[in-house]
Coordinates of C-alpha atoms in Angstrom, one line a residue:
Chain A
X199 CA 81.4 57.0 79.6
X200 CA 83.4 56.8 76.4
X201 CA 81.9 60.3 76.0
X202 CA 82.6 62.0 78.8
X203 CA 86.2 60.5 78.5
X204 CA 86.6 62.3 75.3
X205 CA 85.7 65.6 77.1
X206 CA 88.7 66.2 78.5
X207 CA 90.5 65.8 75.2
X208 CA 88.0 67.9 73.5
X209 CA 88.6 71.1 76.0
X210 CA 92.3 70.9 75.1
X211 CA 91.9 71.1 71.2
X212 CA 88.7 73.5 72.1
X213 CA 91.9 75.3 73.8
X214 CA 93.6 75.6 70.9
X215 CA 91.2 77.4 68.6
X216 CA 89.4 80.5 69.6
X217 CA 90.4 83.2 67.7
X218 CA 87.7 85.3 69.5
X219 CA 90.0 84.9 72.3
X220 CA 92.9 86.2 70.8
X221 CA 90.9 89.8 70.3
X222 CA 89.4 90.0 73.3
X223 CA 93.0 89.5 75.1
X224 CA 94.2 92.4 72.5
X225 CA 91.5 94.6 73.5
X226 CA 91.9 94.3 76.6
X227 CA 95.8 95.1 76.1
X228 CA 95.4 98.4 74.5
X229 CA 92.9 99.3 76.9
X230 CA 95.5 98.5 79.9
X231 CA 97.8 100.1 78.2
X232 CA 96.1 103.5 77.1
X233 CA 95.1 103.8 80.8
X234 CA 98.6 103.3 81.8
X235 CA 98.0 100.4 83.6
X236 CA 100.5 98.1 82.2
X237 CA 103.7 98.3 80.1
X238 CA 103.6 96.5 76.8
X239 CA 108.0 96.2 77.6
X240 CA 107.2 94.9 81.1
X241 CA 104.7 92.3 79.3
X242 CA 107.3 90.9 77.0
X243 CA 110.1 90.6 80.0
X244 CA 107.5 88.8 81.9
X245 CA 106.8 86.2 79.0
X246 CA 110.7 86.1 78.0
X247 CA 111.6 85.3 81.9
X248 CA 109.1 82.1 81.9
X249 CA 109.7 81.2 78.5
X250 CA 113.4 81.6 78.2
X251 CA 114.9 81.7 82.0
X252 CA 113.1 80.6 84.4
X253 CA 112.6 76.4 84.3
X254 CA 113.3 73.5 85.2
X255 CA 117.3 73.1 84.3
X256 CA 116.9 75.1 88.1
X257 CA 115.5 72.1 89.7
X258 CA 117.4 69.3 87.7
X259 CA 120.8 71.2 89.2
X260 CA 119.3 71.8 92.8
X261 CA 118.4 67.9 92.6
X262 CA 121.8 66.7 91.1
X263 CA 123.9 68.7 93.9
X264 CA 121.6 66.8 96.7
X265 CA 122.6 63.5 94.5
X266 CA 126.4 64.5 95.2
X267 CA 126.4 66.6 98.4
X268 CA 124.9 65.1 101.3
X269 CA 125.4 67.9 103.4
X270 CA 123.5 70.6 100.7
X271 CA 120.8 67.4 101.1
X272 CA 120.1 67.7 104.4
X273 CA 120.2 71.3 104.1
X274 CA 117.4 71.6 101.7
X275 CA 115.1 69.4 103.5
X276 CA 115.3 71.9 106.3
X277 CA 115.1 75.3 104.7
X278 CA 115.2 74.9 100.6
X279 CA 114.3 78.1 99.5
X280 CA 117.1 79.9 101.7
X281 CA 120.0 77.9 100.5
X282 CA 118.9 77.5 97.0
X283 CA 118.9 81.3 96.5
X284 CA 122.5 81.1 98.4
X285 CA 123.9 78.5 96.4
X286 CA 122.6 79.4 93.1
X287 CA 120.5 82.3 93.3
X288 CA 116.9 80.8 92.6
X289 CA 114.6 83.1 94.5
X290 CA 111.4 84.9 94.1
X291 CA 107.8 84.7 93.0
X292 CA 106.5 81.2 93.8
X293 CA 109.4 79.9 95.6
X294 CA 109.4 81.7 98.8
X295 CA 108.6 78.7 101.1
X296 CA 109.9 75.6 99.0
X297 CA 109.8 72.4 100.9
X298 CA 112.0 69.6 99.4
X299 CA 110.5 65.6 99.8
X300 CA 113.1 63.0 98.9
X301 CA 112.3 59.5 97.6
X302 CA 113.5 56.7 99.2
X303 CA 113.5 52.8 98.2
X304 CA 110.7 52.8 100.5
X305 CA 108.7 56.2 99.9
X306 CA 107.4 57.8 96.8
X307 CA 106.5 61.6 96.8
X308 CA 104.2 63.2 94.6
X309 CA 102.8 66.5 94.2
X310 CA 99.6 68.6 93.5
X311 CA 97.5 71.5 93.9
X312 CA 93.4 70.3 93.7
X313 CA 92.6 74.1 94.4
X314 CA 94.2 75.7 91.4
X315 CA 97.8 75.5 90.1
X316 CA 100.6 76.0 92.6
X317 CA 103.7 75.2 91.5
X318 CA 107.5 75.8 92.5
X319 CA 107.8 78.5 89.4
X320 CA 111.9 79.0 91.2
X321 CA 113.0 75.9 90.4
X322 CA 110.7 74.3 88.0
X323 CA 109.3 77.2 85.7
X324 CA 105.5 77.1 85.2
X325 CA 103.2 74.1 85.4
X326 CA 102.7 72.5 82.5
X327 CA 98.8 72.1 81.5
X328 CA 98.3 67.9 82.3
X329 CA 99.5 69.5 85.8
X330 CA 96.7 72.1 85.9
X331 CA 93.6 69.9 84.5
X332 CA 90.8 68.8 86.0
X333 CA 91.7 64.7 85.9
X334 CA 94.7 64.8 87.3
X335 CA 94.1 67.9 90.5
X336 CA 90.7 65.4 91.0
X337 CA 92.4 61.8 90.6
X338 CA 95.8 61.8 91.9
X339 CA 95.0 62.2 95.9
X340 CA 92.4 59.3 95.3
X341 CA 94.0 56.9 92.9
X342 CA 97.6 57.9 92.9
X343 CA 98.6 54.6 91.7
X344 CA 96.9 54.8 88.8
X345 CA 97.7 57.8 87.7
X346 CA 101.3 57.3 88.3
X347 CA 100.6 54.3 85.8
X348 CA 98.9 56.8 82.9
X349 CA 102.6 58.0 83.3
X350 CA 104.6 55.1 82.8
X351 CA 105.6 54.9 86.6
X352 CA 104.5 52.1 88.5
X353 CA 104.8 52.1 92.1
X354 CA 104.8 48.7 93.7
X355 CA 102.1 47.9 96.5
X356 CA 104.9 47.6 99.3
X357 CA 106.4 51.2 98.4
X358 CA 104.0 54.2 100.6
X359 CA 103.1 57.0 98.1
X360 CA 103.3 60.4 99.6
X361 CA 101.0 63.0 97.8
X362 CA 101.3 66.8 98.6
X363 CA 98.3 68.7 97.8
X364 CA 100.4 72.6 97.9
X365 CA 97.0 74.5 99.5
X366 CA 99.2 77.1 101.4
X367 CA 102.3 79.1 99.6
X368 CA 104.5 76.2 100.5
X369 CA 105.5 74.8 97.4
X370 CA 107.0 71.2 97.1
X371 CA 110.1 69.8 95.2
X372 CA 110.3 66.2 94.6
X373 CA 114.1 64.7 95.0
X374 CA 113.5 61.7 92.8
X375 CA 116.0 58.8 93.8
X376 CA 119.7 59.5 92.2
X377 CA 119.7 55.9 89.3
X378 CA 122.2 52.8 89.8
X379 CA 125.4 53.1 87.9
X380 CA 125.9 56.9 88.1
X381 CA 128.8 56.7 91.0
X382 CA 131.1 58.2 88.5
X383 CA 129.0 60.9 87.3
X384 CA 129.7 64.7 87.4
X385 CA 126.8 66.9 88.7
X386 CA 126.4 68.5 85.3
X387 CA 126.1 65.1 83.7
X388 CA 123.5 63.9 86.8
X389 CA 121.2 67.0 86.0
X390 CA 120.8 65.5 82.6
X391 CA 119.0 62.5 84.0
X392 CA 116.3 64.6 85.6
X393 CA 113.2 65.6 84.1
X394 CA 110.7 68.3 85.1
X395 CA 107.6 65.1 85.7
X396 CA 110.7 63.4 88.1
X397 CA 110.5 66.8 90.4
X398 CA 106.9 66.6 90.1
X399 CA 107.0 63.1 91.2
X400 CA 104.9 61.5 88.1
X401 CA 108.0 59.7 86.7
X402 CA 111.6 58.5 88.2
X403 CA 114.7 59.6 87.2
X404 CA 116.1 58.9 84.0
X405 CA 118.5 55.9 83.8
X406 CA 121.9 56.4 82.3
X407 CA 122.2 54.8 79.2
X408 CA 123.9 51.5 79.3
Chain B
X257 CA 83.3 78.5 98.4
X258 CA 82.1 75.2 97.1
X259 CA 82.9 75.2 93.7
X260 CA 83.9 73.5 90.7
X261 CA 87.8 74.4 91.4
X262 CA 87.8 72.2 94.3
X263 CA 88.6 69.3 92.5
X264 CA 90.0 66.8 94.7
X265 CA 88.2 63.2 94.8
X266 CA 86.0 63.7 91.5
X267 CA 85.1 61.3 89.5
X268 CA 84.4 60.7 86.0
X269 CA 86.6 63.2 84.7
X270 CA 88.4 60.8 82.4
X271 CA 92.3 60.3 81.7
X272 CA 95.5 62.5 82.3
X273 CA 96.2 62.1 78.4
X274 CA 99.7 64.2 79.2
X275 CA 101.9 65.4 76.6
X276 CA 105.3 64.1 76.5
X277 CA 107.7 66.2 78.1
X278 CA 109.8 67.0 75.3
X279 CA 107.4 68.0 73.0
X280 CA 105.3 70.6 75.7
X281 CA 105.6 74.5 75.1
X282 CA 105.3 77.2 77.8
X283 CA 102.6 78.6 75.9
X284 CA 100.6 77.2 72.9
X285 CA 98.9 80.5 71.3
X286 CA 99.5 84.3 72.2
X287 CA 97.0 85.2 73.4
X288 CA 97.8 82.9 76.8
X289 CA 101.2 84.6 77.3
X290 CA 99.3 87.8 76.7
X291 CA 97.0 86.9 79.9
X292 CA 99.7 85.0 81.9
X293 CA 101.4 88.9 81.3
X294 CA 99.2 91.1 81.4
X295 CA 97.7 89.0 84.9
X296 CA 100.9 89.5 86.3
X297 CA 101.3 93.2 85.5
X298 CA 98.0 94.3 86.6
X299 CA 98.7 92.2 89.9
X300 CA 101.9 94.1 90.2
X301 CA 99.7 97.3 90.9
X302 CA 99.2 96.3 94.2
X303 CA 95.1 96.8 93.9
X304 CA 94.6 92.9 94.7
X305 CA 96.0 90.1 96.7
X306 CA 96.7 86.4 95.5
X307 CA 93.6 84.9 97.3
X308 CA 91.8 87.9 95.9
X309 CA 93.2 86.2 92.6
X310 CA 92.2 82.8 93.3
X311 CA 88.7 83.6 94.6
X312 CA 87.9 85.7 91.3
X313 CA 88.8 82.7 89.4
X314 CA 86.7 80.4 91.5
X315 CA 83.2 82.7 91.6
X316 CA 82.5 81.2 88.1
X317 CA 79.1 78.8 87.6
X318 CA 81.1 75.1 87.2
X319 CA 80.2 74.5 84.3
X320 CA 81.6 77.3 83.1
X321 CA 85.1 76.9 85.2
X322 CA 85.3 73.4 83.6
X323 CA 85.0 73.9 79.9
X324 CA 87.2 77.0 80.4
X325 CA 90.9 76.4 79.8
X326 CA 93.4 77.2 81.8
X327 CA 94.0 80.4 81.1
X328 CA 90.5 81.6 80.0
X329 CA 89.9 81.0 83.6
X330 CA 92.9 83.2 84.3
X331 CA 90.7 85.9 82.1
X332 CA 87.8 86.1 83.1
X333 CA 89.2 86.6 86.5
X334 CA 91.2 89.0 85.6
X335 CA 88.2 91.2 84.1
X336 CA 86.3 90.5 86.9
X337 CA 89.1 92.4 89.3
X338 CA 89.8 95.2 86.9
X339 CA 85.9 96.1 86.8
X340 CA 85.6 95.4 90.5
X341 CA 88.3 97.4 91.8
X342 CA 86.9 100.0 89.4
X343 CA 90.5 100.6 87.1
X344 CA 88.4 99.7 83.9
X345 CA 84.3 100.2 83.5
X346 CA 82.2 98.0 81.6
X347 CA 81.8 100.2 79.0
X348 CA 85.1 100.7 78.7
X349 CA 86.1 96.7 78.5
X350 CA 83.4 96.5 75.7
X351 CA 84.6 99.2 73.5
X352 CA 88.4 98.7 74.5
X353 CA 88.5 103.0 74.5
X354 CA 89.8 104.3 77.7
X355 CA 87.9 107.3 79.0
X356 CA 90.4 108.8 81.2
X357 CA 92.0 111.1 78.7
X358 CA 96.1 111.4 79.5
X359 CA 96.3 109.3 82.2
X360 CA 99.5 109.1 83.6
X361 CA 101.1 105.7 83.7
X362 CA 101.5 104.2 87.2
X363 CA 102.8 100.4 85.4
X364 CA 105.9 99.3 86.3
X365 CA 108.6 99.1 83.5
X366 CA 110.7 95.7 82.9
X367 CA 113.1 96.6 85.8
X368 CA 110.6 97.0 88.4
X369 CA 108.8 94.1 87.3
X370 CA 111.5 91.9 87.4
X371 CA 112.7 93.6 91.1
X372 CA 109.2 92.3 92.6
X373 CA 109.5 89.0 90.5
X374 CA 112.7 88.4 91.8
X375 CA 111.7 89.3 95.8
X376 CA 108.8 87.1 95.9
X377 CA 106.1 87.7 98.4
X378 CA 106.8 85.5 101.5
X379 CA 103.3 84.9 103.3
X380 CA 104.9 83.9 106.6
X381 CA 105.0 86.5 109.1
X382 CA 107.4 87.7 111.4
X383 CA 105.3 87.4 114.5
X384 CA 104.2 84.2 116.2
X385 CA 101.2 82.6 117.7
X386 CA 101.5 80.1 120.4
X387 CA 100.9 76.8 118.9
X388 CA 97.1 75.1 119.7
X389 CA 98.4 72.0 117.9
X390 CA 102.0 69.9 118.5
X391 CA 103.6 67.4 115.9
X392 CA 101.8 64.5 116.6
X393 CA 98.3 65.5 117.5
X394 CA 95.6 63.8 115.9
X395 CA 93.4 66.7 115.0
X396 CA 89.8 67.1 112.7
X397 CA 89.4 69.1 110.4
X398 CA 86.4 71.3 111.1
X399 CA 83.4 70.9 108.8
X400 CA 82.8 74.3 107.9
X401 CA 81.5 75.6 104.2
X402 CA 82.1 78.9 104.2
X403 CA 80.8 80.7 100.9
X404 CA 84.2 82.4 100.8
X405 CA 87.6 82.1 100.0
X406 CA 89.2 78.9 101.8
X407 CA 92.2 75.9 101.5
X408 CA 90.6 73.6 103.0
X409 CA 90.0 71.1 100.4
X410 CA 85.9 69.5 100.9
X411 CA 87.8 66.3 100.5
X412 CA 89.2 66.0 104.2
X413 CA 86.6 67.9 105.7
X414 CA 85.3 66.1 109.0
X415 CA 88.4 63.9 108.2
X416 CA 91.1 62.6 110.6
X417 CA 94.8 63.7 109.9
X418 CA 98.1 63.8 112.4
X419 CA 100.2 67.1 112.4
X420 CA 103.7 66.4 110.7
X421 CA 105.4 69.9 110.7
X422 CA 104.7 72.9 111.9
X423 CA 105.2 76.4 110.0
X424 CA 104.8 79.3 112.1
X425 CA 102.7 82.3 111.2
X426 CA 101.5 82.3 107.6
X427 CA 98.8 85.2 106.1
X428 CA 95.4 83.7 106.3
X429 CA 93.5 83.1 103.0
X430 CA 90.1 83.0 104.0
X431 CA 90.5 86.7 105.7
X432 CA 92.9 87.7 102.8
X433 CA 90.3 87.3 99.9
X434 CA 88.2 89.9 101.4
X435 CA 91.2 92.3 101.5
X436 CA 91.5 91.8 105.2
X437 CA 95.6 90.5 106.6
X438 CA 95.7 88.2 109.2
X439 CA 98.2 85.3 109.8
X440 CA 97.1 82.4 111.7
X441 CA 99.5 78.8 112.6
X442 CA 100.3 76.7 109.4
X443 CA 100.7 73.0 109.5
X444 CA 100.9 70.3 107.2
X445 CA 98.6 67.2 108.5
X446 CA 98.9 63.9 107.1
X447 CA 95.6 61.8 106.6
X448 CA 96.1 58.3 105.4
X449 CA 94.1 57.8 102.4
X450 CA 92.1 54.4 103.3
X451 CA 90.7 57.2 106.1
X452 CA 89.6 59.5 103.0
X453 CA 87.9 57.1 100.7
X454 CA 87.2 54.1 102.6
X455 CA 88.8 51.7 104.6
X456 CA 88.6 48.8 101.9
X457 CA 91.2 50.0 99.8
X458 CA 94.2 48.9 101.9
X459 CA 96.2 51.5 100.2
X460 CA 99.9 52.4 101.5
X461 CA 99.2 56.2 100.7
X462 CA 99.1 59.3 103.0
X463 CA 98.2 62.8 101.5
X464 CA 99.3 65.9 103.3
X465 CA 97.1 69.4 102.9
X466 CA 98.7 72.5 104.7
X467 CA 96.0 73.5 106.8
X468 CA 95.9 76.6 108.8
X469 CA 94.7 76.4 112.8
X470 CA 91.3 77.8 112.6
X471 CA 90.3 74.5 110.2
X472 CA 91.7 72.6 113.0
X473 CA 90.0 71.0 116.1
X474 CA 92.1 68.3 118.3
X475 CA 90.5 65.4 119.2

């Protein structure tokens, strides 16, 4: 057991080797590229977007504005991806149908994709890998509750756990619950507070430090 | 298609073992930005659709799919489409020589890339179906396993779920993997988990799947 355990860890330093890899992706590139099938520019925009642009600072201020603004709450558990691209221009690719779940003291919301990777890529950026492995797309619409705890978050008994597995194009936002002692907080400062795994819905929100 | 991507309910596959936020990157070598890229790009030529892109990830023997990571999964299903839809040929994927000789380029540059980025594809469709199913119906989902294409997860298969929202017309995968558009009624159906894996548990958990009508029967 201890063995196959290990497996998982192996596959990600495995991951982090293979330098065959690195020239098979480069031939392929020229080739593309010679047969004017891709743009080496268009490649670099595409990386600089998701590594520079697009991410989750987008979900932290969608979430901190539902903290503040009832109204924009309510709103964006009926049609998120309409007035998110209204109120702050967060639109396109893999955010077309977004469906915001709010947590409650009595309901937590979590979210997943056991088919492959889909992810809110508007307001959130792209997935990060624990989100795209095997353990957790296998584990966490079985044993939520202990997965939640390989996170730090434990989710008492009493509290219902809500898990979304995203197997169409609608993509789920978790609104994790806005922390005690925050009342006086601006909406800049409450984005601070949360994360990317709080929108996910493997950790709370931060709490403000004391 | 049952294969190894359909992960949900396995066992034995060990710990999350995340990273800490903080210290994650986007990418963690070159060559996966090149593929996330280059996937993108070649997508952006309109030859393929995104269950098209799915499936070709999927047709790989398991063991195979899981010891691949991330996004040498991404590759190989991206070679598999190029050679497919015949816009590279084996030979030249080997040799990395094109054999069209000034071929005019038909990629799109930064700007048109980041026009299609930035409009999305919506998958809902303007026209509607009647509704077979209300909010509220306890429905089954059918226990079909096609060797396609398909979103419906083998773990509620046969499996009890209520209807909690209903979508409207959204593009059908099954059909779309084969290249053929159809649009059929989405919902997302709640199933409480003591019903998916065993009534012991006493678990205060429901998972919801977006199923689409033709997985559906009412009971």
């Amino acid at each position: 057991m201890a063995e196959l355990e290990n497996m998982h860890d192996n596959e990600i330093k495995k991951s982090h080797l293979p330098s065959d890899l690195d020239l098979r992706v480069k031939t392929l590139e020229t080739l593309l590229t010679e047969k004017g099938l891709i743009d080496p520019e268009t490649l670099d925009a595409l990386v600089d977007t998701y590594e520079n642009k697009i991410g989750p600072r987008n979900g932290a201020k969608v979430v901190a504005r539902a903290w503040v603004d009832e109204t924009f709450k309510l709103l964006i558990k009926e049609n998120c991806s309409k007035v998110i691209k209204e109120e702050f221009g967060f639109k396109g690719r893999q955010g077309e149908h977004i469906i915001a779940v709010e947590n409650t003291p009595k309901i937590h919301n979590v979210v997943v994709c056991t088919l492959c990777s889909c992810y809110p890529w508007t307001v959130l950026g792209l997935p990060p890998t624990w989100y795209k492995s095997a353990p957790y797309r296998a584990r966490i619409v079985q044993e939520p509750r202990s997965v939640l705890a390989e996170f730090g978050t434990i989710i008492p008994k009493e509290k219902e756990i809500r898990v979304w597995d995203s197997t169409s194009e609608l993509r789920y936002l978790v609104i994790p619950q806005r922390p005690l002692g925050t009342d006086d907080w601006t909406e800049d400062k409450l984005a601070s507070l949360v994360s990317r795994n709080a929108m996910i819905g493997v950790s709370l929100a931060e709490e403000p430090p004391l | 298609m049952n294969g190894a991507h359909d992960l949900g309910g396995q066992q034995s596959l060990g710990p999350i073992n995340p990273e800490s936020e903080s210290s994650e990157s986007v990418f963690y070598h070159n060559w996966e930005k090149k593929v996330f890229a280059i996937t993108l790009a070649c997508g952006f030529l309109g030859k393929w659709n995104i269950d098209e892109a799915r499936h070709s990830r999927e047709r790989q023997h398991p063991v195979i799919y899981l010891s691949n990571s991330y996004y040498e999964n991404w590759l190989a299903g991206l070679e598999k489409l190029l050679l497919e839809k015949k816009l590279i040929s084996q030979s030249e994927l080997t040799t990395g020589k094109s054999l069209d000789i000034n071929k005019k380029s038909i990629a799109p540059n930064p700007h048109k890339a980041m026009t299609i980025i930035s409009a999305g594809s919506p998958s809902n469709s303007e026209e509607s179906k009647p509704y077979k199913f209300n909010i509220g119906d306890i429905v089954r989902v059918r226990n079909n396993h096609p060797a396609g294409h398909t979103r419906a997860p083998q773990y509620v298969r046969g499996c009890l779920g209520s209807i909690i929202r209903k979508h409207g017309v959204h593009t059908f995968p099954d059909d779309n993997a084969k290249g053929i558009k159809s649009g059929e009624n989405l919902y997302t159906v709640r199933f409480d988990s003591n019903t998916l894996w065993g009534q012991d548990k006493h678990e205060l958990t429901n998972i919801h799947i977006d199923l689409w009508e033709p997985y559906l029967s009412i009971e």
